[in-house]
Amino acid sequence: RSVKVRVPGTSANCGPGFDCLGVACTIYNELELTLLEEERLDIEITGDGAENIPVDERNIVWRSIQKLLERAGKAQEYKGAIIRMDNGVPLSRGLGSSATAIVGGLKAANECLGNPFTNRDLLQMATEIEGHPDNVAPAIFGGFTISIVRNGKPECFSLMPKLPLKLVVTVPDFFLPTKAARAVLPAEVPMKDAVFNIGRAAMLTAALCKGNKSFLRSVFDDALHQPYRAKLIPGMYDVFKAARAAGALGASMSGAGPCLIAFTVENADAVGMAMRDAFAKNNVKSQYHVFDIDG
Ligand code: HSE
C-alpha cells in the first residue's frame, strides 16, 4: 500500500524562543511511500536541492521510516521502501528542511501501518532524531508552537494567532548548515540576556493568543543566539531594520539562518522588497516569499 503525505516547512526560534518556539509556513514537501518486504531502497527526489540529498541508506527520510518501523516492531517485516519526494522547502536555509524530511518519513510510515502512533509519539521520535523540538513540532502540529523537553520527553502546545500574521521570509543565496550555526554559540549566557528573552518569548505568545498587535512590536528581538550568529549573515541587522521601517512588527533569523523572517500584518510585499534591498546593499543576493501560517 502506498501513502502520500504533505509536510510544511517551518521557521524556528521566532526571535526570542531559541529551541522552543516555531511556526509552520505555507510551503510544503510532498512524500509518497510504499513499504516493501524485500531489502530494496528506491528513492527519487525532485524539487529544491534534490541533487544534494543522498538517495541511499544515509537518506534522512529512510532513517526516520526505519526508526518508526523499529518502534512498531515491524523492521523485520518491512526491509525496504519506494520513496518519491517533491521538495518545496529550500535545503539548509533555515526553513526546517531536515525537520520536514524527518516528519515526512515518520508520518508516511505511521500511515502505512494504520496509524499506531499519536502525533505526540511522532514528536518524541522526531525530536530524538533532530535533537531539538522547535522545527519538528510545527511540522507535525501546524500553527505556532511552543515546545519544551521534560525528562527527555517533548511536549508541544500549538495555537493559531488571533490576527492575520504574514511571514515574510527572505532567502539569501548561500547555505548555512545548522551544525555550523550552532558551533558559534556559547555554552553559557549572561543572566540579563536570559531575562531579556524569557520576557519577550512569554509576551510574544500571549500577544499572539490575544491578537494584540501593539505588544507584538517589541517582542521579536533576541539576545541568546543572534548576536553570536550575526557574523555568519552579512547585513543581518540592516535587514531587520529595513523590515521594521517598511512596516513589519519585527524580524529575526529563521531558525539557525541564513533565511531572515519578518512578521507583519500589512504591506508584506513592501517588507520583502525592503529586506531584499538591504541584503543587496551588503552584496548578498536574495529572494523573498510571503507565507501564511499553516494550520
Ligand atoms: N533552534 C535551532 C537553532 C533551529 O537555532 O539552532 C535550527 O534547527
PDB file of C-alpha atoms and ligand atoms in Angstrom:
ATOM      1  CA  ARG A   1       0.000   0.000   0.000  1.00  0.00           C
ATOM      2  CA  SER A   2       1.352   3.419  -0.813  1.00  0.00           C
ATOM      3  CA  VAL A   3       0.517   6.635   1.052  1.00  0.00           C
ATOM      4  CA  LYS A   4       1.065  10.309   0.293  1.00  0.00           C
ATOM      5  CA  VAL A   5       1.759  12.971   2.926  1.00  0.00           C
ATOM      6  CA  ARG A   6       2.396  16.694   2.775  1.00  0.00           C
ATOM      7  CA  VAL A   7       4.511  18.395   5.459  1.00  0.00           C
ATOM      8  CA  PRO A   8       5.013  22.158   5.913  1.00  0.00           C
ATOM      9  CA  GLY A   9       8.326  23.953   6.127  1.00  0.00           C
ATOM     10  CA  THR A  10       8.880  25.701   9.448  1.00  0.00           C
ATOM     11  CA  SER A  11      10.613  28.675  10.958  1.00  0.00           C
ATOM     12  CA  ALA A  12      12.113  28.111  14.398  1.00  0.00           C
ATOM     13  CA  ASN A  13      13.021  30.465  17.264  1.00  0.00           C
ATOM     14  CA  CYS A  14      10.702  33.312  16.050  1.00  0.00           C
ATOM     15  CA  GLY A  15      13.042  35.818  17.698  1.00  0.00           C
ATOM     16  CA  PRO A  16      13.272  35.172  21.445  1.00  0.00           C
ATOM     17  CA  GLY A  17      12.247  31.493  21.510  1.00  0.00           C
ATOM     18  CA  PHE A  18      15.585  29.777  20.899  1.00  0.00           C
ATOM     19  CA  ASP A  19      14.991  25.997  20.572  1.00  0.00           C
ATOM     20  CA  CYS A  20      11.386  26.442  21.883  1.00  0.00           C
ATOM     21  CA  LEU A  21       9.162  28.458  19.509  1.00  0.00           C
ATOM     22  CA  GLY A  22       8.305  27.596  15.920  1.00  0.00           C
ATOM     23  CA  VAL A  23       5.773  28.284  13.207  1.00  0.00           C
ATOM     24  CA  ALA A  24       4.507  26.221  10.260  1.00  0.00           C
ATOM     25  CA  CYS A  25       4.644  28.030   6.903  1.00  0.00           C
ATOM     26  CA  THR A  26       2.559  27.514   3.783  1.00  0.00           C
ATOM     27  CA  ILE A  27       5.399  25.861   1.846  1.00  0.00           C
ATOM     28  CA  TYR A  28       5.475  22.086   1.559  1.00  0.00           C
ATOM     29  CA  ASN A  29       7.375  18.887   0.864  1.00  0.00           C
ATOM     30  CA  GLU A  30       5.327  16.038  -0.604  1.00  0.00           C
ATOM     31  CA  LEU A  31       6.208  12.447   0.019  1.00  0.00           C
ATOM     32  CA  GLU A  32       4.873   9.156  -1.355  1.00  0.00           C
ATOM     33  CA  LEU A  33       5.890   5.975   0.424  1.00  0.00           C
ATOM     34  CA  THR A  34       5.454   2.295  -0.361  1.00  0.00           C
ATOM     35  CA  LEU A  35       6.883  -0.121   2.199  1.00  0.00           C
ATOM     36  CA  LEU A  36       8.478  -3.272   0.763  1.00  0.00           C
ATOM     37  CA  GLU A  37       9.063  -6.666   2.324  1.00  0.00           C
ATOM     38  CA  GLU A  38      12.226  -7.197   0.276  1.00  0.00           C
ATOM     39  CA  GLU A  39      15.511  -5.416   1.004  1.00  0.00           C
ATOM     40  CA  ARG A  40      15.312  -2.739  -1.712  1.00  0.00           C
ATOM     41  CA  LEU A  41      15.612   1.028  -1.447  1.00  0.00           C
ATOM     42  CA  ASP A  42      14.387   3.122  -4.364  1.00  0.00           C
ATOM     43  CA  ILE A  43      14.463   6.873  -3.657  1.00  0.00           C
ATOM     44  CA  GLU A  44      13.664   9.572  -6.189  1.00  0.00           C
ATOM     45  CA  ILE A  45      13.777  13.249  -5.257  1.00  0.00           C
ATOM     46  CA  THR A  46      12.648  16.274  -7.243  1.00  0.00           C
ATOM     47  CA  GLY A  47      12.495  19.931  -6.233  1.00  0.00           C
ATOM     48  CA  ASP A  48      14.767  22.194  -4.235  1.00  0.00           C
ATOM     49  CA  GLY A  49      18.336  20.971  -3.694  1.00  0.00           C
ATOM     50  CA  ALA A  50      17.418  17.449  -4.868  1.00  0.00           C
ATOM     51  CA  GLU A  51      20.902  16.855  -6.286  1.00  0.00           C
ATOM     52  CA  ASN A  52      22.473  17.393  -2.844  1.00  0.00           C
ATOM     53  CA  ILE A  53      20.420  14.797  -0.977  1.00  0.00           C
ATOM     54  CA  PRO A  54      21.737  11.218  -0.664  1.00  0.00           C
ATOM     55  CA  VAL A  55      19.417   8.550  -2.095  1.00  0.00           C
ATOM     56  CA  ASP A  56      20.906   5.583  -0.227  1.00  0.00           C
ATOM     57  CA  GLU A  57      20.892   4.260   3.366  1.00  0.00           C
ATOM     58  CA  ARG A  58      22.024   7.709   4.616  1.00  0.00           C
ATOM     59  CA  ASN A  59      18.800   9.366   3.473  1.00  0.00           C
ATOM     60  CA  ILE A  60      17.143  11.029   6.480  1.00  0.00           C
ATOM     61  CA  VAL A  61      13.594  10.180   5.349  1.00  0.00           C
ATOM     62  CA  TRP A  62      14.531   6.499   5.135  1.00  0.00           C
ATOM     63  CA  ARG A  63      16.304   6.639   8.522  1.00  0.00           C
ATOM     64  CA  SER A  64      13.173   8.162  10.063  1.00  0.00           C
ATOM     65  CA  ILE A  65      10.988   5.457   8.479  1.00  0.00           C
ATOM     66  CA  GLN A  66      13.311   2.784   9.904  1.00  0.00           C
ATOM     67  CA  LYS A  67      13.084   4.318  13.367  1.00  0.00           C
ATOM     68  CA  LEU A  68       9.299   4.169  13.315  1.00  0.00           C
ATOM     69  CA  LEU A  69       9.291   0.618  11.968  1.00  0.00           C
ATOM     70  CA  GLU A  70      11.647  -0.438  14.760  1.00  0.00           C
ATOM     71  CA  ARG A  71       9.478   1.274  17.391  1.00  0.00           C
ATOM     72  CA  ALA A  72       6.445  -0.554  15.967  1.00  0.00           C
ATOM     73  CA  GLY A  73       8.277  -3.913  15.908  1.00  0.00           C
ATOM     74  CA  LYS A  74       7.899  -4.063  12.107  1.00  0.00           C
ATOM     75  CA  ALA A  75      11.517  -3.621  10.990  1.00  0.00           C
ATOM     76  CA  GLN A  76      11.845  -7.333  10.153  1.00  0.00           C
ATOM     77  CA  GLU A  77       8.606  -7.302   8.147  1.00  0.00           C
ATOM     78  CA  TYR A  78       9.452  -4.265   6.012  1.00  0.00           C
ATOM     79  CA  LYS A  79      13.087  -4.119   4.922  1.00  0.00           C
ATOM     80  CA  GLY A  80      12.814  -1.735   2.006  1.00  0.00           C
ATOM     81  CA  ALA A  81      10.829   1.115   0.500  1.00  0.00           C
ATOM     82  CA  ILE A  82       9.984   3.108  -2.578  1.00  0.00           C
ATOM     83  CA  ILE A  83      10.166   6.792  -1.702  1.00  0.00           C
ATOM     84  CA  ARG A  84       9.147   9.661  -4.002  1.00  0.00           C
ATOM     85  CA  MET A  85       9.749  13.191  -2.730  1.00  0.00           C
ATOM     86  CA  ASP A  86       8.979  16.559  -4.177  1.00  0.00           C
ATOM     87  CA  ASN A  87      10.639  19.241  -2.081  1.00  0.00           C
ATOM     88  CA  GLY A  88       9.273  22.773  -1.975  1.00  0.00           C
ATOM     89  CA  VAL A  89      11.189  23.657   1.201  1.00  0.00           C
ATOM     90  CA  PRO A  90      14.659  25.017   0.374  1.00  0.00           C
ATOM     91  CA  LEU A  91      17.546  22.967   1.718  1.00  0.00           C
ATOM     92  CA  SER A  92      19.803  24.237   4.539  1.00  0.00           C
ATOM     93  CA  ARG A  93      18.386  27.761   4.540  1.00  0.00           C
ATOM     94  CA  GLY A  94      16.552  27.929   7.874  1.00  0.00           C
ATOM     95  CA  LEU A  95      13.100  26.700   6.880  1.00  0.00           C
ATOM     96  CA  GLY A  96      13.300  23.378   8.675  1.00  0.00           C
ATOM     97  CA  SER A  97      14.143  21.229   5.643  1.00  0.00           C
ATOM     98  CA  SER A  98      15.564  18.429   7.800  1.00  0.00           C
ATOM     99  CA  ALA A  99      12.580  18.521  10.178  1.00  0.00           C
ATOM    100  CA  THR A 100      10.227  18.384   7.199  1.00  0.00           C
ATOM    101  CA  ALA A 101      12.064  15.322   5.878  1.00  0.00           C
ATOM    102  CA  ILE A 102      12.072  13.580   9.285  1.00  0.00           C
ATOM    103  CA  VAL A 103       8.383  14.279   9.934  1.00  0.00           C
ATOM    104  CA  GLY A 104       7.506  13.280   6.350  1.00  0.00           C
ATOM    105  CA  GLY A 105       9.156   9.884   6.828  1.00  0.00           C
ATOM    106  CA  LEU A 106       7.573   9.294  10.243  1.00  0.00           C
ATOM    107  CA  LYS A 107       4.076  10.401   9.182  1.00  0.00           C
ATOM    108  CA  ALA A 108       4.108   8.342   5.995  1.00  0.00           C
ATOM    109  CA  ALA A 109       5.399   5.198   7.731  1.00  0.00           C
ATOM    110  CA  ASN A 110       2.830   5.627  10.516  1.00  0.00           C
ATOM    111  CA  GLU A 111       0.044   5.915   7.968  1.00  0.00           C
ATOM    112  CA  CYS A 112       1.286   2.820   6.094  1.00  0.00           C
ATOM    113  CA  LEU A 113       0.977   0.846   9.354  1.00  0.00           C
ATOM    114  CA  GLY A 114      -2.564   2.160  10.056  1.00  0.00           C
ATOM    115  CA  ASN A 115      -1.504   4.996  12.405  1.00  0.00           C
ATOM    116  CA  PRO A 116      -0.460   3.055  15.539  1.00  0.00           C
ATOM    117  CA  PHE A 117       1.315   6.173  16.899  1.00  0.00           C
ATOM    118  CA  THR A 118      -0.171   9.513  18.011  1.00  0.00           C
ATOM    119  CA  ASN A 119       1.258  12.892  16.983  1.00  0.00           C
ATOM    120  CA  ARG A 120       2.825  13.072  20.446  1.00  0.00           C
ATOM    121  CA  ASP A 121       4.648   9.806  19.778  1.00  0.00           C
ATOM    122  CA  LEU A 122       5.824  11.202  16.439  1.00  0.00           C
ATOM    123  CA  LEU A 123       7.070  14.336  18.226  1.00  0.00           C
ATOM    124  CA  GLN A 124       9.114  12.140  20.574  1.00  0.00           C
ATOM    125  CA  MET A 125      10.706  10.197  17.720  1.00  0.00           C
ATOM    126  CA  ALA A 126      11.299  13.299  15.575  1.00  0.00           C
ATOM    127  CA  THR A 127      12.938  15.154  18.476  1.00  0.00           C
ATOM    128  CA  GLU A 128      15.217  12.180  19.179  1.00  0.00           C
ATOM    129  CA  ILE A 129      16.424  12.379  15.561  1.00  0.00           C
ATOM    130  CA  GLU A 130      16.631  16.189  15.245  1.00  0.00           C
ATOM    131  CA  GLY A 131      17.959  16.938  18.754  1.00  0.00           C
ATOM    132  CA  HIS A 132      15.586  19.845  19.496  1.00  0.00           C
ATOM    133  CA  PRO A 133      11.817  20.088  19.023  1.00  0.00           C
ATOM    134  CA  ASP A 134      11.270  23.617  17.673  1.00  0.00           C
ATOM    135  CA  ASN A 135      11.193  22.700  13.958  1.00  0.00           C
ATOM    136  CA  VAL A 136       9.671  19.235  14.163  1.00  0.00           C
ATOM    137  CA  ALA A 137       6.787  20.402  16.409  1.00  0.00           C
ATOM    138  CA  PRO A 138       5.194  22.833  13.901  1.00  0.00           C
ATOM    139  CA  ALA A 139       5.884  20.364  11.066  1.00  0.00           C
ATOM    140  CA  ILE A 140       3.715  17.824  12.968  1.00  0.00           C
ATOM    141  CA  PHE A 141       1.061  20.001  14.626  1.00  0.00           C
ATOM    142  CA  GLY A 142       0.917  23.088  12.349  1.00  0.00           C
ATOM    143  CA  GLY A 143       0.283  26.604  13.697  1.00  0.00           C
ATOM    144  CA  PHE A 144       2.560  28.478  16.070  1.00  0.00           C
ATOM    145  CA  THR A 145       4.122  26.060  18.539  1.00  0.00           C
ATOM    146  CA  ILE A 146       5.714  26.236  21.944  1.00  0.00           C
ATOM    147  CA  SER A 147       7.686  23.129  22.806  1.00  0.00           C
ATOM    148  CA  ILE A 148       9.676  22.017  25.795  1.00  0.00           C
ATOM    149  CA  VAL A 149      11.526  18.842  26.715  1.00  0.00           C
ATOM    150  CA  ARG A 150      10.856  17.430  30.176  1.00  0.00           C
ATOM    151  CA  ASN A 151      12.817  14.396  31.403  1.00  0.00           C
ATOM    152  CA  GLY A 152      13.658  13.621  27.793  1.00  0.00           C
ATOM    153  CA  LYS A 153      10.000  13.845  26.708  1.00  0.00           C
ATOM    154  CA  PRO A 154       8.937  16.712  24.429  1.00  0.00           C
ATOM    155  CA  GLU A 155       5.618  18.486  24.973  1.00  0.00           C
ATOM    156  CA  CYS A 156       4.070  20.854  22.470  1.00  0.00           C
ATOM    157  CA  PHE A 157       1.295  23.443  22.553  1.00  0.00           C
ATOM    158  CA  SER A 158       0.068  24.644  19.157  1.00  0.00           C
ATOM    159  CA  LEU A 159      -2.061  27.741  18.568  1.00  0.00           C
ATOM    160  CA  MET A 160      -3.328  29.797  15.666  1.00  0.00           C
ATOM    161  CA  PRO A 161      -2.612  33.514  16.295  1.00  0.00           C
ATOM    162  CA  LYS A 162      -5.693  35.692  16.633  1.00  0.00           C
ATOM    163  CA  LEU A 163      -4.500  38.117  13.973  1.00  0.00           C
ATOM    164  CA  PRO A 164      -3.673  37.694  10.274  1.00  0.00           C
ATOM    165  CA  LEU A 165       0.083  37.417  10.630  1.00  0.00           C
ATOM    166  CA  LYS A 166       2.099  37.158   7.401  1.00  0.00           C
ATOM    167  CA  LEU A 167       5.554  35.595   7.380  1.00  0.00           C
ATOM    168  CA  VAL A 168       7.982  37.333   5.037  1.00  0.00           C
ATOM    169  CA  VAL A 169      10.930  35.023   4.547  1.00  0.00           C
ATOM    170  CA  THR A 170      13.998  36.339   2.742  1.00  0.00           C
ATOM    171  CA  VAL A 171      16.269  33.627   1.413  1.00  0.00           C
ATOM    172  CA  PRO A 172      19.890  34.659   0.702  1.00  0.00           C
ATOM    173  CA  ASP A 173      21.791  32.764  -1.988  1.00  0.00           C
ATOM    174  CA  PHE A 174      24.132  30.831   0.303  1.00  0.00           C
ATOM    175  CA  PHE A 175      23.835  27.759   2.513  1.00  0.00           C
ATOM    176  CA  LEU A 176      24.437  27.726   6.245  1.00  0.00           C
ATOM    177  CA  PRO A 177      24.318  24.272   7.823  1.00  0.00           C
ATOM    178  CA  THR A 178      22.679  24.267  11.264  1.00  0.00           C
ATOM    179  CA  LYS A 179      25.760  22.499  12.669  1.00  0.00           C
ATOM    180  CA  ALA A 180      27.985  25.445  11.693  1.00  0.00           C
ATOM    181  CA  ALA A 181      25.497  27.954  13.111  1.00  0.00           C
ATOM    182  CA  ARG A 182      25.307  26.051  16.420  1.00  0.00           C
ATOM    183  CA  ALA A 183      29.096  25.781  16.647  1.00  0.00           C
ATOM    184  CA  VAL A 184      29.433  29.566  17.216  1.00  0.00           C
ATOM    185  CA  LEU A 185      27.091  29.604  20.243  1.00  0.00           C
ATOM    186  CA  PRO A 186      28.490  29.968  23.772  1.00  0.00           C
ATOM    187  CA  ALA A 187      27.978  27.237  26.365  1.00  0.00           C
ATOM    188  CA  GLU A 188      26.650  29.791  28.868  1.00  0.00           C
ATOM    189  CA  VAL A 189      24.853  33.129  28.567  1.00  0.00           C
ATOM    190  CA  PRO A 190      24.620  36.098  30.963  1.00  0.00           C
ATOM    191  CA  MET A 191      21.596  36.205  33.300  1.00  0.00           C
ATOM    192  CA  LYS A 192      20.452  39.549  31.865  1.00  0.00           C
ATOM    193  CA  ASP A 193      20.270  38.027  28.367  1.00  0.00           C
ATOM    194  CA  ALA A 194      18.215  35.105  29.652  1.00  0.00           C
ATOM    195  CA  VAL A 195      15.818  37.546  31.317  1.00  0.00           C
ATOM    196  CA  PHE A 196      15.644  39.614  28.108  1.00  0.00           C
ATOM    197  CA  ASN A 197      14.472  36.545  26.169  1.00  0.00           C
ATOM    198  CA  ILE A 198      12.128  34.994  28.746  1.00  0.00           C
ATOM    199  CA  GLY A 199      10.031  38.161  28.954  1.00  0.00           C
ATOM    200  CA  ARG A 200       9.817  38.550  25.181  1.00  0.00           C
ATOM    201  CA  ALA A 201       9.023  34.880  24.497  1.00  0.00           C
ATOM    202  CA  ALA A 202       6.223  34.967  27.079  1.00  0.00           C
ATOM    203  CA  MET A 203       4.840  38.275  25.815  1.00  0.00           C
ATOM    204  CA  LEU A 204       5.052  37.130  22.184  1.00  0.00           C
ATOM    205  CA  THR A 205       2.997  34.028  22.960  1.00  0.00           C
ATOM    206  CA  ALA A 206       0.405  35.940  24.973  1.00  0.00           C
ATOM    207  CA  ALA A 207       0.094  38.663  22.315  1.00  0.00           C
ATOM    208  CA  LEU A 208      -0.460  36.048  19.574  1.00  0.00           C
ATOM    209  CA  CYS A 209      -3.140  34.341  21.700  1.00  0.00           C
ATOM    210  CA  LYS A 210      -4.940  37.635  22.214  1.00  0.00           C
ATOM    211  CA  GLY A 211      -4.223  39.109  18.767  1.00  0.00           C
ATOM    212  CA  ASN A 212      -2.624  42.126  20.395  1.00  0.00           C
ATOM    213  CA  LYS A 213      -0.685  43.921  17.663  1.00  0.00           C
ATOM    214  CA  SER A 214       0.822  46.699  19.745  1.00  0.00           C
ATOM    215  CA  PHE A 215       2.655  44.305  22.109  1.00  0.00           C
ATOM    216  CA  LEU A 216       3.991  42.414  19.091  1.00  0.00           C
ATOM    217  CA  ARG A 217       6.060  45.454  18.144  1.00  0.00           C
ATOM    218  CA  SER A 218       8.570  44.816  20.930  1.00  0.00           C
ATOM    219  CA  VAL A 219       8.899  41.048  21.176  1.00  0.00           C
ATOM    220  CA  PHE A 220      10.847  39.688  18.195  1.00  0.00           C
ATOM    221  CA  ASP A 221      14.342  40.561  19.452  1.00  0.00           C
ATOM    222  CA  ASP A 222      16.805  38.067  20.860  1.00  0.00           C
ATOM    223  CA  ALA A 223      19.949  38.108  22.984  1.00  0.00           C
ATOM    224  CA  LEU A 224      20.691  34.371  23.206  1.00  0.00           C
ATOM    225  CA  HIS A 225      21.807  33.338  19.732  1.00  0.00           C
ATOM    226  CA  GLN A 226      21.515  36.067  17.090  1.00  0.00           C
ATOM    227  CA  PRO A 227      24.361  38.265  18.438  1.00  0.00           C
ATOM    228  CA  TYR A 228      26.764  35.309  18.050  1.00  0.00           C
ATOM    229  CA  ARG A 229      25.472  34.282  14.640  1.00  0.00           C
ATOM    230  CA  ALA A 230      25.313  37.767  13.090  1.00  0.00           C
ATOM    231  CA  LYS A 231      28.823  37.408  11.659  1.00  0.00           C
ATOM    232  CA  LEU A 232      27.613  34.453   9.546  1.00  0.00           C
ATOM    233  CA  ILE A 233      24.936  36.542   7.778  1.00  0.00           C
ATOM    234  CA  PRO A 234      26.260  39.775   6.242  1.00  0.00           C
ATOM    235  CA  GLY A 235      23.957  42.732   6.879  1.00  0.00           C
ATOM    236  CA  MET A 236      21.594  40.835   9.191  1.00  0.00           C
ATOM    237  CA  TYR A 237      20.774  43.755  11.470  1.00  0.00           C
ATOM    238  CA  ASP A 238      20.394  46.106   8.461  1.00  0.00           C
ATOM    239  CA  VAL A 239      17.808  43.717   7.035  1.00  0.00           C
ATOM    240  CA  PHE A 240      15.907  43.667  10.363  1.00  0.00           C
ATOM    241  CA  LYS A 241      15.920  47.451  10.443  1.00  0.00           C
ATOM    242  CA  ALA A 242      14.697  47.717   6.848  1.00  0.00           C
ATOM    243  CA  ALA A 243      11.841  45.287   7.556  1.00  0.00           C
ATOM    244  CA  ARG A 244      10.666  47.373  10.518  1.00  0.00           C
ATOM    245  CA  ALA A 245      10.974  50.634   8.576  1.00  0.00           C
ATOM    246  CA  ALA A 246       8.724  49.114   5.877  1.00  0.00           C
ATOM    247  CA  GLY A 247       6.045  48.307   8.459  1.00  0.00           C
ATOM    248  CA  ALA A 248       6.915  44.890   9.925  1.00  0.00           C
ATOM    249  CA  LEU A 249       6.190  44.230  13.613  1.00  0.00           C
ATOM    250  CA  GLY A 250       9.651  42.703  13.960  1.00  0.00           C
ATOM    251  CA  ALA A 251      12.194  40.433  12.312  1.00  0.00           C
ATOM    252  CA  SER A 252      14.591  37.687  13.283  1.00  0.00           C
ATOM    253  CA  MET A 253      16.704  34.830  11.971  1.00  0.00           C
ATOM    254  CA  SER A 254      14.622  31.951  10.687  1.00  0.00           C
ATOM    255  CA  GLY A 255      15.908  29.055  12.763  1.00  0.00           C
ATOM    256  CA  ALA A 256      19.683  28.936  12.504  1.00  0.00           C
ATOM    257  CA  GLY A 257      19.571  31.034   9.294  1.00  0.00           C
ATOM    258  CA  PRO A 258      20.609  32.091   6.782  1.00  0.00           C
ATOM    259  CA  CYS A 259      16.936  32.959   5.966  1.00  0.00           C
ATOM    260  CA  LEU A 260      15.665  36.009   7.792  1.00  0.00           C
ATOM    261  CA  ILE A 261      11.982  36.326   8.642  1.00  0.00           C
ATOM    262  CA  ALA A 262       9.799  39.360   9.235  1.00  0.00           C
ATOM    263  CA  PHE A 263       6.421  39.196  10.971  1.00  0.00           C
ATOM    264  CA  THR A 264       3.827  41.625   9.663  1.00  0.00           C
ATOM    265  CA  VAL A 265       0.101  42.152   9.319  1.00  0.00           C
ATOM    266  CA  GLU A 266       0.371  44.662   6.497  1.00  0.00           C
ATOM    267  CA  ASN A 267       2.495  45.616   3.456  1.00  0.00           C
ATOM    268  CA  ALA A 268       4.088  42.164   3.237  1.00  0.00           C
ATOM    269  CA  ASP A 269       5.487  42.802  -0.241  1.00  0.00           C
ATOM    270  CA  ALA A 270       6.951  46.170   0.721  1.00  0.00           C
ATOM    271  CA  VAL A 271       8.615  44.474   3.705  1.00  0.00           C
ATOM    272  CA  GLY A 272      10.025  41.734   1.451  1.00  0.00           C
ATOM    273  CA  MET A 273      11.405  44.234  -1.049  1.00  0.00           C
ATOM    274  CA  ALA A 274      12.982  46.314   1.724  1.00  0.00           C
ATOM    275  CA  MET A 275      14.670  43.191   3.139  1.00  0.00           C
ATOM    276  CA  ARG A 276      15.935  42.161  -0.292  1.00  0.00           C
ATOM    277  CA  ASP A 277      17.321  45.664  -0.936  1.00  0.00           C
ATOM    278  CA  ALA A 278      19.055  45.769   2.442  1.00  0.00           C
ATOM    279  CA  PHE A 279      20.705  42.423   1.709  1.00  0.00           C
ATOM    280  CA  ALA A 280      21.744  43.727  -1.736  1.00  0.00           C
ATOM    281  CA  LYS A 281      23.449  46.727  -0.096  1.00  0.00           C
ATOM    282  CA  ASN A 282      25.557  44.169   1.763  1.00  0.00           C
ATOM    283  CA  ASN A 283      26.358  42.366  -1.508  1.00  0.00           C
ATOM    284  CA  VAL A 284      24.043  39.444  -0.780  1.00  0.00           C
ATOM    285  CA  LYS A 285      21.559  38.315  -3.426  1.00  0.00           C
ATOM    286  CA  SER A 286      18.236  37.145  -2.002  1.00  0.00           C
ATOM    287  CA  GLN A 287      14.632  36.353  -2.816  1.00  0.00           C
ATOM    288  CA  TYR A 288      11.670  36.895  -0.575  1.00  0.00           C
ATOM    289  CA  HIS A 289       8.494  34.852  -0.114  1.00  0.00           C
ATOM    290  CA  VAL A 290       5.313  35.726   1.723  1.00  0.00           C
ATOM    291  CA  PHE A 291       3.743  32.837   3.640  1.00  0.00           C
ATOM    292  CA  ASP A 292       0.712  32.401   5.833  1.00  0.00           C
ATOM    293  CA  ILE A 293       0.754  30.196   8.914  1.00  0.00           C
ATOM    294  CA  ASP A 294      -0.157  26.612   8.024  1.00  0.00           C
ATOM    295  CA  GLY A 295      -2.705  25.337  10.483  1.00  0.00           C
TER     296      GLY A 295
HETATM  297  N1  HSE B   1      16.629  26.247  17.234  1.00  0.00           N
HETATM  298  C1  HSE B   1      17.538  25.782  16.225  1.00  0.00           C
HETATM  299  C2  HSE B   1      18.749  26.705  16.178  1.00  0.00           C
HETATM  300  C3  HSE B   1      16.832  25.790  14.910  1.00  0.00           C
HETATM  301  O1  HSE B   1      18.564  27.919  16.232  1.00  0.00           O
HETATM  302  O2  HSE B   1      19.860  26.202  16.101  1.00  0.00           O
HETATM  303  C4  HSE B   1      17.646  25.250  13.773  1.00  0.00           C
HETATM  304  O3  HSE B   1      17.459  23.897  13.617  1.00  0.00           O
END
